[in-house]
Amino acid sequence: MKETIRFRLNGQPKTLKTDGDRKLLWVLRTDLGLTGTKYGCGESLCGSCTVIVDGEAVRTCQLPMSAVQGKEVITIEGLAEGNAIHPLQEEFANRGALQCGFCTPGMIMNAYGLLLANKRPSRGEIVEGMEENLCRCGAHQRIVEAIEAASRRV
Amino acid sequence: MTIRDFSAEEMLREQMGRLPTTDEANPSTLGTLDRRQFLKAVGGGIVVLVAMGDPGGSVVEAQGMGYPEDFNAYLRIGKDGRVTVFSGKIEMGQGTMTSLAQMAAEELGVSLQRIDMIMGDTDLCPYDRGTWGSMSTRFFGPAVRAAAAKAREVLLDLASQRLGEPIDRLKLKDGVITSLTDRSRIVTYAELAGGEPIAHTIDREAVLKSVREFKTMGVPTKRLDALDKVTGKAKYAGDIQLPGMLHARQLRPPAHSSELRSVDTSKAEEVPGVVIVNQDGLVAALHEDPEQAELSLGLIEADWQTPEPHVDETTIWDYLRSKDPGGEPDDVRGSVEAGAKLSAERFSHAYHDGYVAHAPIETHTATATVQDGKVTLWVSTQSPFGNQATVAEALGIPKAEVRVITPYVGGGFGGKSTAHQATEAARLTRIVGRPVQVAFTRAEEFFYDTFQPASFIEIDSGLDSEGRISLWDYHVYFAGDRGAEQLYDVPNSQIVVHSQGWRAPGVHPFATGAWRAPGANTNIFAKESQIDVMAAAAGADPIEFRLRNTKDKRLRSVLEAVAEAYGWEPQSAPSGRGLGVACGIDAGTYVAHIVEVVVDRTTGKVQVKRVVCAQDMGLVVNPDGAKMQMEGCITMGLGYAFSENLRFRGGEILDKNFDTYEIPRFSWVPKIETVLVSNDELDPQGGGEPAIVCMGGAIANAIHDATGARLFHLPMTPKRVLEALARLPDFDG
Ligand code: FES
Ligand code: FES
């Protein structure tokens, strides 16, 4: 059933007339051309599809569009402010906290949500907060370091 | 540094902006130019091979891999002074994009910032067999270096003519050549090359730069793909979205052995906007919305016949033994009979390993379109040229009519050496007449993986009365010979490889293939466990025991380096400290690991606290990239060591997602310290695989050191740890 869904996406108002059962992941990737949000498992098991909805890290592969009605959504494409990339992005890049990069948008968005909830997480809290995000390349150690470094800057 | 987007038209337009095509407005005509035509079209000049002497052993080896000799095949200097480097190797996270750019920049004499990389495009890049076996830097690297060095010498020669100065009165810096006699007289690479292939000969040799001259190579360098990857701009095969594109979801059998008896697509056909294909074994639902494609697929009714399963993950080794084709002794030293006589003590053990999945986070994906009969595919593949050939053959068209473009690949580890999804996408796009994307679901990714094979190893070894290894009779079944070689100075030794290695077609219930350092993880787990068994029996410290039994300089140096970095204090196992050692050779690189574990005796759970790894990989092109790969290997190695063991019933794959197939997580990851043992005399050796090969063995040895219990099975799950603990004579848990 088509419904009108209004939400803010990366700071811009969006109105979509679409089926409210469709998952945000696929609407982002197909209708809206925002391909930074990735499919990795489709069952909320890997975290590659993570975005921010109203200040919280959320997995979009099982999130229906109806759930973002009236909400504020931020994807990896919306993290930079103007030309300045976010400290998390900068630390990930500078510290080589990525290899194939496929998990990276989900990692960064999950970390962004983590830092919104806890400005100065301890190492243990970072590990716990990132535990459900999978990286097959094994960039974990540097990801933790990057989040720690970014937390000192935001 | 910009990494170009990989959309075919865009790339051609941007990269080669000045293509003299008759129809600029219709970019599809660009897509039909092959590389040779393209060079002709852009260059207008005749490409003359540079006459030069033997550029050195590794370059000759590189050309044995089929790499072209004309340096113009590898690089192009644009009018804007930017250098585009063409590589048949692909970037899947291993950092090759960066190290190849470093090598080209170094030899050409330009800064790294000037380099743009085009990788894995069959229309633009020199032929390459595939990105695997840690061979990019070892074998393609020398070809790139040689090409860039030749280009540099040719450009200097042209500059000398242009400026009327002998070459030794010229200074080259970042693509700018200045006369030392009159510093106002300058000419740039951009002016000399002008965006065209360089047609000029010289009769001098192009000498590669020496380590002392390096400005870019050997310097820790930030990944060139990092910015794209942290901003979401990096394009992977599934991120290519073409106008009118359909997402395909295909009917898949419940098991590899299943046969389709009947199929009914009538219900699925009623879904608005769906396109159903049922042709020559392809049954698919296609839709602009991937969720509608999935829903339609669910409405297809299929009747499958599946034979009774006769093997699963618990019975696989008996089954494999029944398939043993035998094997010939290799690397025979002395004789096993003599070794037996010499041995004061004998050790006979069997080691087992199961099927392991590659499980890259990006599933196999291909986006395909046809224009004027030419098929263009964006594929997540480790072998674009192999893939091009496969697709062309499946479609019955010449290779020139298939172009494979490889965007960033989201992890491969050997699993993307085959890219069957590309053939499916190509066939479907030809049938439906619209662009098609095939992106495997996670369940398909598990189902169609080419798994690391289950295997087993039997070792009969002996110690003489002085605690030296006197006998080594090694039999490996179905893991292949990689990592099986004799590391130690054993007078009586033989290696017998049963089966054709990890592929063994027709043996396994599903496809097997190369998994990061194929076979070496299993072989080195067995070998280094057995060494530790003997060290403990000899009452020797495990590092001291290894050193006592080898004169190999590189092996000794990594063992000594890892001991020093760890702060090793000699003690024989089990010491209760939970420290394990293992060493090995892979892809020309030597590695040694020390791991520290804590074993929970009630749950059987093992936590690795610290891993120190020393690696001698010859000349290191990008020390930061090398360390990143070592960390990645160590982390990934925790998976095969502790949890990864595919569950199946015959041809049915039971693991379908990450809930049951567990890969390493943040909480598993120890403190990792990596040491690069300097060895600049040796050409660069492999870096993407070696540091993973010791993880099983080092952890097994650490568990033994902690508890006295010996694990003979990978993965070392809590259940197996508890079973091993229960076998201890004084276990009271
Ligand atoms: S794709 Fe959503 S959690 Fe994996
Ligand atoms: S960087 Fe490849 S999966 Fe994380």
mmCIF file with all atom_site columns, C-alpha atoms in Angstrom, chain B residues 600-667:
data_model
loop_
_atom_site.group_PDB
_atom_site.id
_atom_site.type_symbol
_atom_site.label_atom_id
_atom_site.label_alt_id
_atom_site.label_comp_id
_atom_site.label_asym_id
_atom_site.label_entity_id
_atom_site.label_seq_id
_atom_site.pdbx_PDB_ins_code
_atom_site.Cartn_x
_atom_site.Cartn_y
_atom_site.Cartn_z
_atom_site.occupancy
_atom_site.B_iso_or_equiv
_atom_site.pdbx_formal_charge
_atom_site.auth_seq_id
_atom_site.auth_comp_id
_atom_site.auth_asym_id
_atom_site.auth_atom_id
_atom_site.pdbx_PDB_model_num
ATOM 1  C CA . ASP B 1 600 ? 38.121 -20.828 30.900 1.00 0.00 ? 600 ASP B CA 1
ATOM 2  C CA . ARG B 1 601 ? 38.143 -24.391 32.202 1.00 0.00 ? 601 ARG B CA 1
ATOM 3  C CA . THR B 1 602 ? 34.434 -24.468 32.961 1.00 0.00 ? 602 THR B CA 1
ATOM 4  C CA . THR B 1 603 ? 33.129 -23.158 29.632 1.00 0.00 ? 603 THR B CA 1
ATOM 5  C CA . GLY B 1 604 ? 36.020 -24.159 27.385 1.00 0.00 ? 604 GLY B CA 1
ATOM 6  C CA . LYS B 1 605 ? 36.128 -20.640 26.017 1.00 0.00 ? 605 LYS B CA 1
ATOM 7  C CA . VAL B 1 606 ? 39.541 -19.349 25.041 1.00 0.00 ? 606 VAL B CA 1
ATOM 8  C CA . GLN B 1 607 ? 40.344 -15.659 24.961 1.00 0.00 ? 607 GLN B CA 1
ATOM 9  C CA . VAL B 1 608 ? 43.450 -14.503 23.141 1.00 0.00 ? 608 VAL B CA 1
ATOM 10 C CA . LYS B 1 609 ? 45.010 -11.630 25.071 1.00 0.00 ? 609 LYS B CA 1
ATOM 11 C CA . ARG B 1 610 ? 47.984 -10.702 22.996 1.00 0.00 ? 610 ARG B CA 1
ATOM 12 C CA . VAL B 1 611 ? 49.531 -11.644 19.662 1.00 0.00 ? 611 VAL B CA 1
ATOM 13 C CA . VAL B 1 612 ? 53.004 -10.623 18.580 1.00 0.00 ? 612 VAL B CA 1
ATOM 14 C CA . CYS B 1 613 ? 53.980 -11.384 15.002 1.00 0.00 ? 613 CYS B CA 1
ATOM 15 C CA . ALA B 1 614 ? 57.352 -10.937 13.316 1.00 0.00 ? 614 ALA B CA 1
ATOM 16 C CA . GLN B 1 615 ? 57.452 -11.033 9.535  1.00 0.00 ? 615 GLN B CA 1
ATOM 17 C CA . ASP B 1 616 ? 60.265 -11.021 6.996  1.00 0.00 ? 616 ASP B CA 1
ATOM 18 C CA . MET B 1 617 ? 58.700 -10.159 3.653  1.00 0.00 ? 617 MET B CA 1
ATOM 19 C CA . GLY B 1 618 ? 61.821 -8.871  1.927  1.00 0.00 ? 618 GLY B CA 1
ATOM 20 C CA . LEU B 1 619 ? 61.694 -5.275  0.785  1.00 0.00 ? 619 LEU B CA 1
ATOM 21 C CA . VAL B 1 620 ? 58.566 -3.633  2.197  1.00 0.00 ? 620 VAL B CA 1
ATOM 22 C CA . VAL B 1 621 ? 56.831 -1.261  -0.209 1.00 0.00 ? 621 VAL B CA 1
ATOM 23 C CA . ASN B 1 622 ? 54.309 0.165   2.257  1.00 0.00 ? 622 ASN B CA 1
ATOM 24 C CA . PRO B 1 623 ? 55.159 -0.662  5.868  1.00 0.00 ? 623 PRO B CA 1
ATOM 25 C CA . ASP B 1 624 ? 51.823 0.649   7.100  1.00 0.00 ? 624 ASP B CA 1
ATOM 26 C CA . GLY B 1 625 ? 49.926 -1.399  4.535  1.00 0.00 ? 625 GLY B CA 1
ATOM 27 C CA . ALA B 1 626 ? 51.969 -4.466  5.436  1.00 0.00 ? 626 ALA B CA 1
ATOM 28 C CA . LYS B 1 627 ? 51.148 -4.117  9.114  1.00 0.00 ? 627 LYS B CA 1
ATOM 29 C CA . MET B 1 628 ? 47.494 -3.644  8.287  1.00 0.00 ? 628 MET B CA 1
ATOM 30 C CA . GLN B 1 629 ? 47.519 -6.927  6.394  1.00 0.00 ? 629 GLN B CA 1
ATOM 31 C CA . MET B 1 630 ? 49.277 -8.672  9.278  1.00 0.00 ? 630 MET B CA 1
ATOM 32 C CA . GLU B 1 631 ? 46.653 -7.409  11.726 1.00 0.00 ? 631 GLU B CA 1
ATOM 33 C CA . GLY B 1 632 ? 43.904 -8.476  9.352  1.00 0.00 ? 632 GLY B CA 1
ATOM 34 C CA . CYS B 1 633 ? 45.402 -11.943 8.996  1.00 0.00 ? 633 CYS B CA 1
ATOM 35 C CA . ILE B 1 634 ? 45.765 -12.372 12.741 1.00 0.00 ? 634 ILE B CA 1
ATOM 36 C CA . THR B 1 635 ? 42.189 -11.259 13.364 1.00 0.00 ? 635 THR B CA 1
ATOM 37 C CA . MET B 1 636 ? 40.721 -13.384 10.575 1.00 0.00 ? 636 MET B CA 1
ATOM 38 C CA . GLY B 1 637 ? 42.794 -16.301 11.820 1.00 0.00 ? 637 GLY B CA 1
ATOM 39 C CA . LEU B 1 638 ? 40.891 -16.246 15.107 1.00 0.00 ? 638 LEU B CA 1
ATOM 40 C CA . GLY B 1 639 ? 37.870 -17.378 13.119 1.00 0.00 ? 639 GLY B CA 1
ATOM 41 C CA . TYR B 1 640 ? 39.300 -20.529 11.625 1.00 0.00 ? 640 TYR B CA 1
ATOM 42 C CA . ALA B 1 641 ? 41.021 -21.218 14.932 1.00 0.00 ? 641 ALA B CA 1
ATOM 43 C CA . PHE B 1 642 ? 37.930 -20.965 17.140 1.00 0.00 ? 642 PHE B CA 1
ATOM 44 C CA . SER B 1 643 ? 34.575 -21.066 15.398 1.00 0.00 ? 643 SER B CA 1
ATOM 45 C CA . GLU B 1 644 ? 34.458 -21.478 11.650 1.00 0.00 ? 644 GLU B CA 1
ATOM 46 C CA . ASN B 1 645 ? 33.279 -24.910 10.687 1.00 0.00 ? 645 ASN B CA 1
ATOM 47 C CA . LEU B 1 646 ? 30.619 -25.214 8.017  1.00 0.00 ? 646 LEU B CA 1
ATOM 48 C CA . ARG B 1 647 ? 27.620 -27.363 8.935  1.00 0.00 ? 647 ARG B CA 1
ATOM 49 C CA . PHE B 1 648 ? 26.037 -29.364 6.123  1.00 0.00 ? 648 PHE B CA 1
ATOM 50 C CA . ARG B 1 649 ? 24.006 -32.471 5.287  1.00 0.00 ? 649 ARG B CA 1
ATOM 51 C CA . GLY B 1 650 ? 25.250 -33.849 2.007  1.00 0.00 ? 650 GLY B CA 1
ATOM 52 C CA . GLY B 1 651 ? 24.906 -31.073 -0.524 1.00 0.00 ? 651 GLY B CA 1
ATOM 53 C CA . GLU B 1 652 ? 22.707 -28.986 1.745  1.00 0.00 ? 652 GLU B CA 1
ATOM 54 C CA . ILE B 1 653 ? 24.464 -26.064 3.406  1.00 0.00 ? 653 ILE B CA 1
ATOM 55 C CA . LEU B 1 654 ? 22.992 -25.510 6.858  1.00 0.00 ? 654 LEU B CA 1
ATOM 56 C CA . ASP B 1 655 ? 24.811 -22.287 7.665  1.00 0.00 ? 655 ASP B CA 1
ATOM 57 C CA . LYS B 1 656 ? 22.994 -19.486 5.894  1.00 0.00 ? 656 LYS B CA 1
ATOM 58 C CA . ASN B 1 657 ? 23.964 -16.397 7.800  1.00 0.00 ? 657 ASN B CA 1
ATOM 59 C CA . PHE B 1 658 ? 26.209 -14.992 10.526 1.00 0.00 ? 658 PHE B CA 1
ATOM 60 C CA . ASP B 1 659 ? 23.953 -16.136 13.365 1.00 0.00 ? 659 ASP B CA 1
ATOM 61 C CA . THR B 1 660 ? 25.143 -19.743 13.086 1.00 0.00 ? 660 THR B CA 1
ATOM 62 C CA . TYR B 1 661 ? 28.391 -19.196 11.192 1.00 0.00 ? 661 TYR B CA 1
ATOM 63 C CA . GLU B 1 662 ? 30.399 -17.074 13.563 1.00 0.00 ? 662 GLU B CA 1
ATOM 64 C CA . ILE B 1 663 ? 33.255 -14.885 12.404 1.00 0.00 ? 663 ILE B CA 1
ATOM 65 C CA . PRO B 1 664 ? 35.574 -12.873 14.688 1.00 0.00 ? 664 PRO B CA 1
ATOM 66 C CA . ARG B 1 665 ? 34.074 -9.940  16.536 1.00 0.00 ? 665 ARG B CA 1
ATOM 67 C CA . PHE B 1 666 ? 35.508 -6.964  18.378 1.00 0.00 ? 666 PHE B CA 1
ATOM 68 C CA . SER B 1 667 ? 35.544 -8.723  21.747 1.00 0.00 ? 667 SER B CA 1
#
